[in-house]
Tab-separated table of C-alpha atoms in Angstrom:
chain	number	residue	atom	x	y	z
A	23	MET	CA	-9.013	24.303	-20.220
A	24	LYS	CA	-5.838	26.301	-19.573
A	25	LYS	CA	-2.606	24.706	-20.775
A	26	LEU	CA	0.056	24.310	-18.066
A	27	THR	CA	3.328	26.168	-18.421
A	28	ARG	CA	6.653	24.361	-18.076
A	29	ALA	CA	7.189	25.987	-14.683
A	30	GLU	CA	3.787	24.757	-13.470
A	31	LYS	CA	4.519	21.238	-14.728
A	32	ARG	CA	7.901	21.244	-12.927
A	33	GLU	CA	6.247	22.401	-9.717
A	34	ILE	CA	3.651	19.621	-9.903
A	35	ARG	CA	6.376	17.042	-10.582
A	36	ARG	CA	8.476	18.360	-7.657
A	37	THR	CA	5.456	18.212	-5.325
A	38	LEU	CA	4.693	14.622	-6.322
A	39	GLN	CA	8.318	13.572	-5.819
A	40	ASN	CA	8.297	15.135	-2.351
A	41	GLU	CA	5.084	13.294	-1.473
A	42	ILE	CA	6.603	9.965	-2.535
A	43	LYS	CA	9.725	10.693	-0.475
A	44	GLU	CA	7.610	11.547	2.567
A	45	PHE	CA	5.537	8.384	2.158
A	46	LEU	CA	8.714	6.284	1.979
A	47	LYS	CA	10.135	8.009	5.080
A	48	ILE	CA	6.970	7.189	7.015
A	49	GLN	CA	7.024	3.618	5.727
A	50	ALA	CA	10.703	3.207	6.696
A	51	HIS	CA	10.075	4.630	10.165
A	52	TYR	CA	6.914	2.773	11.132
A	53	PHE	CA	7.182	-0.356	8.961
A	54	PRO	CA	10.868	-0.923	8.105
A	55	GLU	CA	10.291	-4.557	7.128
A	56	LEU	CA	7.076	-4.010	5.161
A	57	ILE	CA	8.491	-4.820	1.729
A	58	GLN	CA	10.134	-8.012	2.978
A	59	ASP	CA	6.971	-9.006	4.852
A	60	ILE	CA	4.921	-8.526	1.687
A	61	LYS	CA	7.397	-10.644	-0.274
A	62	ASN	CA	6.992	-13.409	2.335
A	63	VAL	CA	3.218	-13.650	1.838
A	64	MET	CA	2.409	-17.104	0.479
A	65	ASP	CA	1.165	-16.834	-3.078
A	66	SER	CA	-1.367	-19.594	-3.765
A	67	ARG	CA	-1.609	-18.865	-7.490
A	68	ASN	CA	-0.292	-21.378	-10.015
A	69	GLN	CA	3.362	-20.329	-10.305
A	70	SER	CA	3.604	-21.137	-14.018
A	71	TYR	CA	0.891	-18.585	-14.873
A	72	ILE	CA	2.150	-15.684	-12.763
A	73	THR	CA	3.137	-12.492	-14.553
A	74	TYR	CA	3.156	-10.111	-11.567
A	75	GLU	CA	4.762	-10.878	-8.219
A	76	ILE	CA	2.594	-10.900	-5.107
A	77	GLU	CA	4.484	-7.915	-3.678
A	78	VAL	CA	3.525	-5.750	-6.671
A	79	ILE	CA	-0.147	-6.556	-6.210
A	80	LEU	CA	-0.192	-6.072	-2.432
A	81	TYR	CA	1.915	-2.899	-2.515
A	82	MET	CA	-0.446	-1.439	-5.118
A	83	MET	CA	-3.338	-2.065	-2.733
A	84	ILE	CA	-1.467	-0.424	0.151
A	85	LEU	CA	-0.726	2.607	-2.032
A	86	LYS	CA	-4.330	2.690	-3.245
A	87	ASN	CA	-5.534	3.023	0.334
A	88	ALA	CA	-2.762	5.444	1.350
A	89	CYS	CA	-3.650	7.685	-1.602
A	90	SER	CA	-7.387	7.561	-0.784
A	91	ILE	CA	-8.192	6.095	-4.173
A	92	GLU	CA	-11.737	4.792	-3.978
A	93	SER	CA	-12.113	2.432	-6.927
A	94	MET	CA	-10.017	-0.218	-8.608
A	95	GLN	CA	-10.553	1.469	-11.980
A	96	GLU	CA	-9.249	4.751	-10.579
A	97	MET	CA	-6.213	2.903	-9.181
A	98	ASN	CA	-5.599	1.451	-12.629
A	99	ASP	CA	-5.754	4.892	-14.235
A	100	GLU	CA	-3.618	6.650	-11.609
A	101	PHE	CA	-0.866	4.061	-11.208
A	102	ASN	CA	-0.251	3.031	-14.823
A	103	ILE	CA	1.702	6.189	-15.584
A	104	ASP	CA	5.296	5.558	-16.687
A	105	GLU	CA	6.857	7.358	-13.724
A	106	CYS	CA	4.604	5.620	-11.208
A	107	VAL	CA	5.285	2.180	-12.699
A	108	LYS	CA	9.026	2.850	-12.574
A	109	ASN	CA	8.868	4.049	-8.953
A	110	ILE	CA	6.859	1.081	-7.680
A	111	TYR	CA	9.219	-1.463	-9.226
A	112	LYS	CA	12.207	0.507	-7.904
A	113	ILE	CA	10.750	0.640	-4.371
A	114	LEU	CA	10.111	-3.106	-4.448
A	115	GLY	CA	13.571	-3.841	-5.848
A	116	LEU	CA	12.168	-5.677	-8.861
A	117	GLU	CA	13.027	-5.603	-12.524
A	118	GLU	CA	10.954	-2.902	-14.150
A	119	ARG	CA	8.067	-3.879	-16.399
A	120	GLU	CA	6.113	-1.772	-18.818
A	121	TYR	CA	2.859	-1.897	-16.839
A	122	LEU	CA	1.418	-2.632	-13.433
A	123	PRO	CA	-1.250	-5.322	-13.172
A	124	HIS	CA	-4.757	-4.472	-14.343
A	125	TYR	CA	-7.354	-4.245	-11.586
A	126	VAL	CA	-9.014	-7.462	-12.800
A	127	THR	CA	-5.701	-9.290	-12.264
A	128	VAL	CA	-5.406	-7.729	-8.810
A	129	ASN	CA	-8.956	-8.824	-7.905
A	130	GLU	CA	-8.346	-12.380	-9.120
A	131	CYS	CA	-5.151	-12.598	-7.078
A	132	LEU	CA	-6.832	-11.257	-3.951
A	133	LYS	CA	-9.645	-13.814	-4.321
A	134	LYS	CA	-7.107	-16.644	-4.299
A	135	LEU	CA	-5.020	-15.208	-1.466
A	136	ASP	CA	-5.444	-16.808	1.944
A	137	ASN	CA	-6.952	-14.251	4.326
A	138	ALA	CA	-4.762	-15.629	7.115
A	139	GLU	CA	-1.703	-14.383	5.206
A	140	LEU	CA	-3.055	-10.838	5.100
A	141	GLU	CA	-4.116	-11.127	8.727
A	142	LYS	CA	-0.530	-12.014	9.729
A	143	LEU	CA	0.779	-8.990	7.851
A	144	ARG	CA	-1.771	-6.636	9.390
A	145	LYS	CA	-1.184	-8.086	12.861
A	146	LYS	CA	2.579	-7.527	12.545
A	147	MET	CA	2.028	-3.929	11.427
A	148	ILE	CA	-0.340	-3.169	14.314
A	149	TYR	CA	1.941	-4.923	16.801
A	150	GLY	CA	4.853	-2.783	15.571
A	151	LEU	CA	2.862	0.420	16.047
A	152	ILE	CA	1.897	-0.606	19.578
A	153	ARG	CA	5.473	-1.613	20.486
A	154	LYS	CA	6.800	1.731	19.223
A	155	LYS	CA	4.171	3.434	21.373
A	156	SER	CA	3.020	5.330	18.307
A	157	PHE	CA	-0.429	5.942	19.756
A	158	ASP	CA	0.454	6.610	23.401
A	159	HIS	CA	-0.271	10.330	22.952
A	160	ALA	CA	-3.875	9.370	22.145
A	161	LYS	CA	-4.560	7.713	25.508
A	162	PHE	CA	-7.345	9.248	27.565
A	163	LEU	CA	-5.867	11.000	30.618
A	164	GLY	CA	-2.521	9.587	29.542
A	165	LYS	CA	-3.304	6.023	30.623
A	166	HIS	CA	-6.580	4.683	29.202
A	167	TRP	CA	-7.219	3.432	25.680
A	168	LEU	CA	-10.473	4.589	24.132
A	169	VAL	CA	-12.472	1.948	22.312
A	170	ILE	CA	-14.488	2.863	19.246
A	171	VAL	CA	-17.399	0.646	18.262
A	172	ASP	CA	-18.530	0.716	14.661
A	173	ALA	CA	-21.600	-1.437	14.103
A	174	THR	CA	-21.805	-1.001	10.345
A	175	GLN	CA	-20.225	-4.356	9.494
A	176	LEU	CA	-19.825	-7.793	11.032
A	177	PHE	CA	-16.124	-8.413	11.709
A	178	SER	CA	-14.040	-9.577	14.635
A	179	PHE	CA	-10.406	-9.730	15.720
A	180	LYS	CA	-8.744	-12.390	17.845
């Protein structure tokens, strides 16, 4: 395998920094209150045993999906890089720690989390997109919403 030159490493680092900046711009535009909303999610875990705040765990999951990371193990490997750990804690406005939670910790937390809490968060995000008319350009003939039916899983919305 070819060893990267310093110039190539700098270019990769610059590209990654630009991608993070772009992601944060999109987040600030479409979901300006996202971080605060995540912090307001009720954490049902025993408070005396908590090492990682709920916002760290939920934001990791949002980033996992935004980055098209398919597995929890891959998320663990990709995110527990010093620079990534530092950036996530900085974005969330939390005191920096050495590591992000392991995927087993994330799974355990998500098991204990009330689905209604996540539903409220998702509903607020979708409502915000609709209110900003973010998808109006996608209307059929400029006035009709298209409905997509996916019958691969049993799920419903109220």
